[in-house]
Coordinates of C-alpha atoms and ligand atoms in Angstrom, one line a residue:
M11 CA 70.7 86.9 150.4
T12 CA 68.9 84.0 149.3
V13 CA 65.0 84.2 148.4
R14 CA 62.8 81.9 150.3
L15 CA 61.3 79.2 148.4
D16 CA 57.8 77.9 148.0
E17 CA 56.6 75.9 151.0
K18 CA 56.7 72.6 149.7
L19 CA 60.2 73.3 148.1
E20 CA 62.0 75.0 151.3
P21 CA 62.2 71.9 153.3
I22 CA 63.7 70.0 150.3
Y23 CA 66.3 72.7 150.2
Q24 CA 67.1 72.6 153.9
D25 CA 67.6 69.1 153.5
V26 CA 70.1 69.6 150.6
L27 CA 71.9 72.0 152.9
R28 CA 72.0 69.6 155.8
R29 CA 73.0 66.5 153.9
N30 CA 75.8 68.4 151.7
P31 CA 77.5 70.8 154.2
G32 CA 80.0 73.3 152.7
E33 CA 79.2 72.7 149.2
N34 CA 78.2 76.3 148.4
E35 CA 78.1 76.1 144.6
F36 CA 76.1 72.9 144.8
H37 CA 73.5 74.8 147.1
Q38 CA 73.5 77.7 144.6
A39 CA 72.7 75.4 141.7
V40 CA 70.1 73.6 143.4
H41 CA 68.3 76.7 144.9
E42 CA 68.3 78.4 141.4
V43 CA 66.4 75.3 139.8
L44 CA 64.0 75.0 143.1
E45 CA 63.2 78.7 142.8
T46 CA 61.3 77.9 139.5
L47 CA 59.7 74.7 140.3
G48 CA 56.6 75.7 142.5
P49 CA 54.1 76.0 139.7
V50 CA 55.4 72.7 138.4
L51 CA 54.3 70.8 141.4
V52 CA 50.9 72.7 141.2
K53 CA 50.3 71.5 137.8
Y54 CA 52.0 67.9 138.3
P55 CA 51.1 67.0 141.9
E56 CA 52.0 63.3 141.4
L57 CA 55.8 64.2 140.9
A58 CA 55.8 65.5 144.7
E59 CA 54.3 62.3 145.7
H60 CA 57.0 60.3 143.8
K61 CA 59.5 62.6 145.6
V62 CA 61.2 63.3 142.4
I63 CA 63.0 66.5 143.3
Q64 CA 64.6 64.9 146.4
R65 CA 65.6 61.9 144.2
I66 CA 67.1 64.3 141.7
C67 CA 69.0 66.2 144.2
E68 CA 70.8 63.1 145.3
P69 CA 73.6 61.7 142.9
E70 CA 73.1 58.0 141.8
R71 CA 76.7 57.3 142.6
Q72 CA 79.7 59.5 143.7
I73 CA 83.1 58.2 143.2
I74 CA 86.2 60.0 145.0
F75 CA 89.7 58.6 144.6
R76 CA 93.4 59.2 144.9
V77 CA 95.6 60.1 141.9
P78 CA 99.2 59.8 142.8
W79 CA 101.7 60.8 139.9
Q80 CA 105.5 61.8 139.6
D81 CA 106.6 65.2 138.3
D82 CA 109.7 65.4 135.9
Q83 CA 112.0 65.8 138.9
G84 CA 110.7 62.5 140.3
E85 CA 108.8 64.0 143.1
I86 CA 105.6 62.4 144.1
H87 CA 102.3 64.5 144.1
I88 CA 98.8 63.3 145.4
N89 CA 95.6 64.6 143.8
R90 CA 92.0 64.0 144.5
A91 CA 89.6 63.2 141.8
F92 CA 85.9 62.9 141.6
R93 CA 83.3 61.3 139.2
V94 CA 79.6 62.3 140.2
E95 CA 77.2 60.0 138.2
F96 CA 74.1 62.0 139.0
N97 CA 71.3 61.0 136.9
S98 CA 70.8 58.2 134.1
A99 CA 67.1 58.6 133.6
L100 CA 67.7 59.7 130.1
G101 CA 71.0 57.9 129.1
P102 CA 74.3 57.2 130.2
Y103 CA 75.9 59.7 132.6
K104 CA 77.2 62.5 130.4
G105 CA 79.5 65.4 131.4
G106 CA 83.1 66.8 131.3
M107 CA 86.2 66.5 133.5
R108 CA 87.5 69.6 135.0
F109 CA 91.2 70.0 136.0
H110 CA 91.6 73.1 138.2
P111 CA 93.0 73.5 141.7
S112 CA 89.6 75.0 142.8
V113 CA 88.0 71.6 142.3
Y114 CA 86.3 69.9 145.4
L115 CA 83.2 67.8 145.6
G116 CA 80.8 70.9 145.8
I117 CA 82.1 72.1 142.4
I118 CA 81.7 68.8 140.7
K119 CA 78.1 68.4 142.1
F120 CA 77.0 71.8 141.1
L121 CA 78.3 71.1 137.4
G122 CA 76.8 67.5 137.4
F123 CA 73.4 68.7 138.9
E124 CA 73.1 71.4 136.0
Q125 CA 74.2 68.8 133.5
I126 CA 71.1 66.8 134.2
F127 CA 68.7 69.6 133.0
K128 CA 71.2 70.9 130.3
N129 CA 71.5 67.5 128.7
A130 CA 67.7 66.9 128.9
L131 CA 67.2 70.1 127.1
T132 CA 69.1 68.9 124.0
D133 CA 66.2 66.1 123.5
L134 CA 69.2 63.7 122.9
P135 CA 69.6 60.3 125.1
I136 CA 72.2 61.6 127.5
G137 CA 72.0 61.4 131.4
G138 CA 74.1 63.7 133.7
G139 CA 77.3 63.6 135.2
K140 CA 80.6 65.3 135.9
G141 CA 84.0 64.8 137.1
G142 CA 87.2 66.3 137.6
S143 CA 90.5 66.8 139.9
D144 CA 92.1 69.4 141.8
F145 CA 95.2 69.1 139.7
D146 CA 96.6 72.3 138.3
P147 CA 97.4 71.8 134.6
K148 CA 99.1 75.4 134.4
G149 CA 102.9 75.3 134.1
K150 CA 103.1 71.2 133.8
S151 CA 105.0 69.6 131.1
D152 CA 103.4 67.4 128.5
D153 CA 104.7 64.4 130.1
E154 CA 103.5 65.4 133.4
I155 CA 100.1 65.8 132.1
M156 CA 100.2 62.3 130.4
R157 CA 101.5 60.8 133.6
F158 CA 98.7 62.4 135.7
C159 CA 96.0 61.4 133.0
Q160 CA 97.0 57.7 132.9
S161 CA 97.2 57.5 136.7
L162 CA 93.7 58.9 137.0
M163 CA 92.2 56.6 134.3
T164 CA 93.8 53.6 135.9
E165 CA 91.2 54.1 138.7
L166 CA 88.4 55.7 136.7
Y167 CA 88.1 53.2 133.7
R168 CA 86.3 50.9 135.8
H169 CA 83.3 53.2 136.2
L170 CA 83.1 54.2 132.6
G171 CA 81.5 52.6 129.4
E172 CA 79.7 54.0 126.4
Y173 CA 76.4 52.7 127.8
T174 CA 77.3 53.6 131.3
D175 CA 79.4 57.0 131.6
V176 CA 80.8 59.0 129.1
P177 CA 83.2 61.8 130.0
A178 CA 84.6 64.9 127.9
G179 CA 86.4 67.9 128.5
D180 CA 85.7 71.2 130.6
I181 CA 88.2 73.6 132.0
G182 CA 91.6 72.3 131.8
V183 CA 90.8 69.3 129.9
G184 CA 91.0 69.6 126.1
Q185 CA 91.9 67.3 123.1
R186 CA 95.4 66.6 124.6
E187 CA 93.9 65.4 128.0
V188 CA 91.2 63.4 126.4
G189 CA 94.0 61.8 124.2
Y190 CA 96.0 60.5 127.1
L191 CA 92.7 59.5 129.2
F192 CA 91.3 57.6 126.0
G193 CA 94.6 56.0 125.4
Q194 CA 95.0 54.5 128.9
Y195 CA 91.3 53.3 128.9
K196 CA 91.9 51.6 125.6
R197 CA 95.1 49.9 127.0
I198 CA 93.5 48.9 130.0
T199 CA 90.3 47.5 128.8
N200 CA 91.8 46.2 125.4
R201 CA 88.8 47.7 123.6
Y202 CA 88.6 50.6 121.2
E203 CA 85.4 51.7 122.5
S204 CA 85.3 55.3 120.8
G205 CA 81.9 56.2 122.4
V206 CA 83.4 56.0 125.9
F207 CA 84.8 59.5 125.7
T208 CA 84.0 62.6 123.7
G209 CA 86.1 65.7 122.5
K210 CA 88.3 63.2 120.9
G211 CA 90.8 64.1 117.9
L212 CA 89.4 64.2 114.5
D213 CA 91.8 61.3 113.4
W214 CA 90.8 59.0 116.1
G215 CA 87.0 59.2 116.7
G216 CA 86.2 62.7 117.3
S217 CA 83.5 64.8 115.7
R218 CA 84.0 67.8 113.5
A219 CA 82.6 70.9 115.0
R220 CA 82.8 69.4 118.6
K221 CA 85.6 72.0 119.5
E222 CA 83.6 74.8 118.2
A223 CA 80.3 73.7 119.6
T224 CA 80.0 75.2 122.9
G225 CA 81.1 78.7 121.8
Y226 CA 79.0 78.5 118.5
G227 CA 75.9 77.1 120.3
T228 CA 76.0 80.1 122.7
V229 CA 75.8 82.5 120.0
F230 CA 73.2 80.5 118.1
F231 CA 71.1 80.9 121.2
V232 CA 71.8 84.6 121.5
Q233 CA 70.7 84.9 117.8
E234 CA 67.5 83.3 118.7
M235 CA 67.0 85.4 121.7
L236 CA 67.7 88.5 119.5
K237 CA 65.3 87.1 117.0
A238 CA 62.5 86.8 119.4
R239 CA 63.0 90.7 120.0
K240 CA 63.0 91.2 116.5
E241 CA 66.9 92.1 116.3
S242 CA 70.0 90.7 115.2
L243 CA 73.7 90.4 115.9
E244 CA 74.7 92.4 113.0
G245 CA 76.6 95.5 114.2
K246 CA 76.5 94.8 117.9
T247 CA 79.3 95.3 120.1
C248 CA 80.3 92.2 122.3
I249 CA 82.5 91.4 125.1
V250 CA 83.3 87.7 126.0
S251 CA 85.1 86.9 129.2
G252 CA 87.6 84.1 129.1
S253 CA 89.9 83.0 126.2
G254 CA 89.8 79.4 126.4
N255 CA 87.9 77.0 124.1
V256 CA 84.3 78.3 124.8
A257 CA 85.4 81.9 124.4
I258 CA 87.4 81.5 121.3
Y259 CA 84.6 79.9 119.3
A260 CA 82.0 82.3 120.7
I261 CA 84.1 85.0 119.6
E262 CA 84.5 83.5 116.2
K263 CA 80.8 82.9 115.5
A264 CA 79.7 86.3 116.8
E265 CA 82.2 87.9 114.3
Q266 CA 81.0 85.6 111.5
L267 CA 77.5 86.8 112.3
G268 CA 78.4 90.5 112.1
A269 CA 79.1 91.5 115.7
K270 CA 82.1 93.3 116.7
V271 CA 83.9 91.6 119.7
I272 CA 86.2 94.1 121.6
A273 CA 87.2 92.5 124.8
C274 CA 88.3 89.0 126.2
S275 CA 90.2 87.9 129.3
D276 CA 92.0 85.3 131.4
S277 CA 92.5 84.9 135.1
S278 CA 95.2 87.6 135.2
G279 CA 93.6 90.4 133.3
I280 CA 91.5 91.6 130.4
I281 CA 92.4 93.0 126.9
V282 CA 90.3 95.5 125.1
D283 CA 90.8 95.9 121.3
E284 CA 88.4 98.7 120.1
K285 CA 89.2 97.6 116.5
G286 CA 87.7 94.2 117.1
I287 CA 89.5 91.0 118.4
D288 CA 92.1 89.5 116.1
L289 CA 90.9 85.9 116.6
K290 CA 93.9 84.3 115.0
L291 CA 96.4 85.8 117.2
V292 CA 94.2 84.8 120.1
K293 CA 94.0 81.3 118.9
R294 CA 98.0 81.3 118.3
I295 CA 98.7 82.6 121.8
K296 CA 96.2 80.3 123.5
E297 CA 95.9 77.1 121.6
V298 CA 99.5 76.8 120.1
E299 CA 101.7 78.8 122.5
R300 CA 99.6 78.4 125.5
R301 CA 100.4 81.9 127.0
R302 CA 98.7 84.4 128.9
I303 CA 96.3 86.7 127.1
S304 CA 98.6 89.7 128.0
A305 CA 100.8 88.7 125.2
Y306 CA 97.8 89.9 122.8
A307 CA 98.5 93.5 123.7
E308 CA 102.3 93.2 123.4
E309 CA 101.7 92.0 119.6
R310 CA 98.8 94.0 118.5
K311 CA 98.9 97.7 118.0
G312 CA 96.0 99.8 119.7
A313 CA 94.9 97.0 122.0
K314 CA 95.4 97.5 125.7
Y315 CA 96.0 95.0 128.6
V316 CA 94.6 95.8 132.2
E317 CA 95.8 93.6 134.6
D318 CA 93.2 92.5 137.1
G319 CA 90.7 94.4 134.9
N320 CA 86.9 93.8 135.3
I321 CA 85.6 93.1 131.8
W322 CA 82.0 93.9 132.7
G323 CA 83.0 97.5 133.0
V324 CA 83.5 97.6 129.1
P325 CA 80.4 99.0 127.6
C326 CA 78.6 96.6 125.0
D327 CA 75.2 95.5 123.5
V328 CA 76.0 91.7 124.3
A329 CA 78.0 90.2 127.2
L330 CA 78.9 86.6 127.1
P331 CA 80.5 85.1 130.2
C332 CA 82.5 82.3 129.2
A333 CA 85.1 81.7 131.9
T334 CA 83.9 80.3 135.0
Q335 CA 81.3 80.1 137.8
N336 CA 80.3 83.2 139.7
E337 CA 82.6 85.5 137.5
L338 CA 79.6 88.2 137.2
N339 CA 78.1 89.5 140.3
G340 CA 75.3 91.9 141.1
K341 CA 77.3 95.1 140.7
D342 CA 78.9 94.0 137.5
A343 CA 75.4 93.3 136.1
K344 CA 74.1 96.7 137.2
K345 CA 77.1 98.4 135.5
L346 CA 76.2 96.5 132.2
V347 CA 72.8 97.4 132.3
E348 CA 73.5 101.1 133.1
Q349 CA 75.9 101.1 130.2
G350 CA 73.4 99.7 127.8
C351 CA 73.9 96.1 127.5
T352 CA 70.6 94.4 126.4
T353 CA 71.5 90.5 126.1
V354 CA 73.7 88.2 128.2
A355 CA 74.2 84.6 127.5
E356 CA 76.3 82.2 129.6
G357 CA 78.9 80.2 127.7
A358 CA 80.2 78.9 131.2
N359 CA 78.5 77.2 133.9
M360 CA 76.7 79.3 136.3
P361 CA 78.9 82.3 135.7
C362 CA 76.3 84.8 136.9
T363 CA 75.5 85.0 140.7
P364 CA 71.9 84.9 141.8
E365 CA 72.2 88.9 142.5
A366 CA 73.3 89.4 138.9
I367 CA 70.5 87.3 137.4
R368 CA 67.9 89.2 139.4
V369 CA 69.4 92.5 137.9
F370 CA 69.1 91.2 134.5
Q371 CA 65.4 90.0 135.0
D372 CA 64.3 93.2 136.7
A373 CA 65.7 95.1 133.8
S374 CA 63.9 92.7 131.3
I375 CA 67.0 92.3 129.3
A376 CA 67.5 89.0 127.3
Y377 CA 69.2 86.5 129.5
G378 CA 70.1 83.0 128.5
P379 CA 71.3 80.6 131.4
G380 CA 74.0 78.2 130.9
K381 CA 72.0 75.2 130.9
A382 CA 70.3 76.4 127.7
A383 CA 72.8 78.8 126.3
N384 CA 76.0 76.5 126.4
A385 CA 74.2 73.2 125.8
G386 CA 75.7 73.2 122.2
G387 CA 78.9 71.5 123.6
V388 CA 77.5 68.4 125.3
A389 CA 74.9 68.1 122.4
T390 CA 77.6 68.0 120.0
S391 CA 79.2 65.2 122.2
A392 CA 76.1 63.3 121.8
L393 CA 76.4 63.7 118.1
E394 CA 80.0 62.4 118.3
M395 CA 78.6 59.3 120.2
Q396 CA 76.1 58.7 117.4
Q397 CA 78.9 59.1 114.7
N398 CA 80.8 56.5 116.9
A399 CA 78.1 54.2 117.3
S400 CA 77.5 54.1 113.4
R401 CA 81.2 54.2 112.8
D402 CA 80.8 57.3 110.7
F403 CA 82.1 60.7 110.4
W404 CA 80.1 63.7 109.2
T405 CA 81.3 66.7 107.5
F406 CA 81.7 70.1 109.2
Q407 CA 78.6 71.8 107.6
Y408 CA 76.3 68.8 108.5
T409 CA 77.4 68.8 112.0
E410 CA 77.2 72.5 112.5
K411 CA 73.8 72.4 110.8
R412 CA 72.7 69.8 113.4
L413 CA 74.0 71.9 116.3
E414 CA 72.3 75.0 115.1
E415 CA 68.8 73.2 114.9
I416 CA 69.4 71.7 118.4
M417 CA 70.1 75.2 119.7
V418 CA 67.0 76.6 117.8
N419 CA 64.9 73.8 119.3
I420 CA 66.3 74.5 123.0
H421 CA 65.5 78.2 122.5
R422 CA 62.0 77.5 121.2
N423 CA 61.2 74.9 124.0
C424 CA 62.5 77.4 126.6
Y425 CA 60.6 80.2 125.2
E426 CA 57.3 78.4 125.0
T427 CA 57.6 76.5 128.6
A428 CA 58.2 80.1 130.0
D429 CA 55.0 81.6 128.4
E430 CA 53.0 78.3 129.5
F431 CA 54.3 78.8 133.2
G432 CA 53.2 82.6 133.2
A433 CA 56.8 84.0 132.7
P434 CA 57.1 85.1 129.2
G435 CA 60.7 85.8 128.1
N436 CA 62.2 84.3 131.4
Y437 CA 64.6 81.5 129.9
V438 CA 65.5 80.6 133.6
V439 CA 62.0 79.4 134.1
G440 CA 62.0 77.9 130.5
A441 CA 65.0 75.9 131.0
N442 CA 64.7 74.6 134.3
I443 CA 61.1 73.4 133.9
T444 CA 61.8 72.0 130.4
G445 CA 64.7 70.0 131.5
F446 CA 63.1 69.0 135.0
L447 CA 60.0 67.6 133.4
K448 CA 61.7 65.6 130.8
V449 CA 64.0 63.9 133.6
S450 CA 61.1 63.6 135.9
K451 CA 58.7 62.1 133.6
A452 CA 61.2 59.3 132.8
M453 CA 61.9 58.8 136.2
V454 CA 58.4 58.2 137.2
A455 CA 58.0 55.9 134.2
M456 CA 60.9 53.6 135.4
G457 CA 59.6 53.2 138.8
L458 CA 61.4 53.8 142.2
I459 CA 64.9 53.8 141.0
Ligands
LIG527 N1 81.8 70.2 129.8 C1 80.8 70.6 128.9 C2 79.5 71.0 129.6 O1 79.7 71.8 130.7 C3 80.8 69.4 127.8 C4 80.4 68.1 128.5 C5 80.4 67.0 127.4 O2 80.5 67.3 126.2 O3 80.1 65.9 127.8 O4 78.5 70.9 129.1

């Protein structure tokens, strides 16, 4: 059931539905933002006159293209790839590439739309975009991944540039894929344009702490939400869904800050380890061996693996959804709250359904939406661009410090904006309005574009 919007906003939403049929995730992301913008139009009526919301909901440019490639047996496969260049009011389009069989235009548009506000929240000069393909990297050889990436970049390169559009990784795209993509870009353009891609390897223009940044940033955000409630992570029990890049580094930072993480997962099942997750083992299984998380329970005494298990049934103080969109529904949220969970922060993009968010808000628990809580990844990408532009390479400590300051700043801005708009403690209101105002003011200043 969707909540009806403000009378000025409902027609805008209906138009989005009509113009983008079948793109459910995109509809959901737009609705979630529009729900919070009523009071903004009252305070800034000129934004309605300039039709800023209607303009923001329409991507500046959408690219859809064919990616043909050959597998190791010589068989030909055809995938579809996307790059949605959503908004460049604050800087070049910025956002990752996702390789997953579920990818279609509606997913890339929801991600690109969220990216606009998330990137604005970082206070760094980056616009919003996103891309990806329905290619499934699971079970593919290294050579197949390389051929796919090269084929994709053979088309995409013409749309990119350090001042135009700067992709990075997302689900299914890590340093290996970024390497193949960047390599092909360099070859075609004959330019060593480091700033055209982020998430690069440390030997060839990457930033220290970029790999850790999304997960670390989410936990820094949790720390700030807890501080605002005069609490800390020390001694708290956490559960983290997923076991990819975001989840691994969320677990690492949570453990460093004194929490005990007892569960994580992948798309096949969950592991519960009451002694606390052995992160070294997770890293070996996932980052080196690229195996399923079930291998953890085979190697670690006392840990249990539940195939198709629901991680949100594990009692905890802090829950960090770090896997994928709509992975935590209203029922899960009720269960979490009933079992004593007081804090939720989204390491993934839109992992909580609208029903789940309502449950958290009704229970007045601390809930950090992804636009704010997982902005550390893209913020550190912007720091990577800064290093590339000045041909510099910062230390881990310095980069992590910058990341922490950015997360503290995002938290403070969201917190204060929520207060200002009469919704104290509501980080959804805080994040949406802060991001929206920044982008809209830039758009108005630049005329009708
Ligand atoms: N894919 C990440 C996100 O959802 C990072 C994007 C980037 O670094 O450009 O924000």
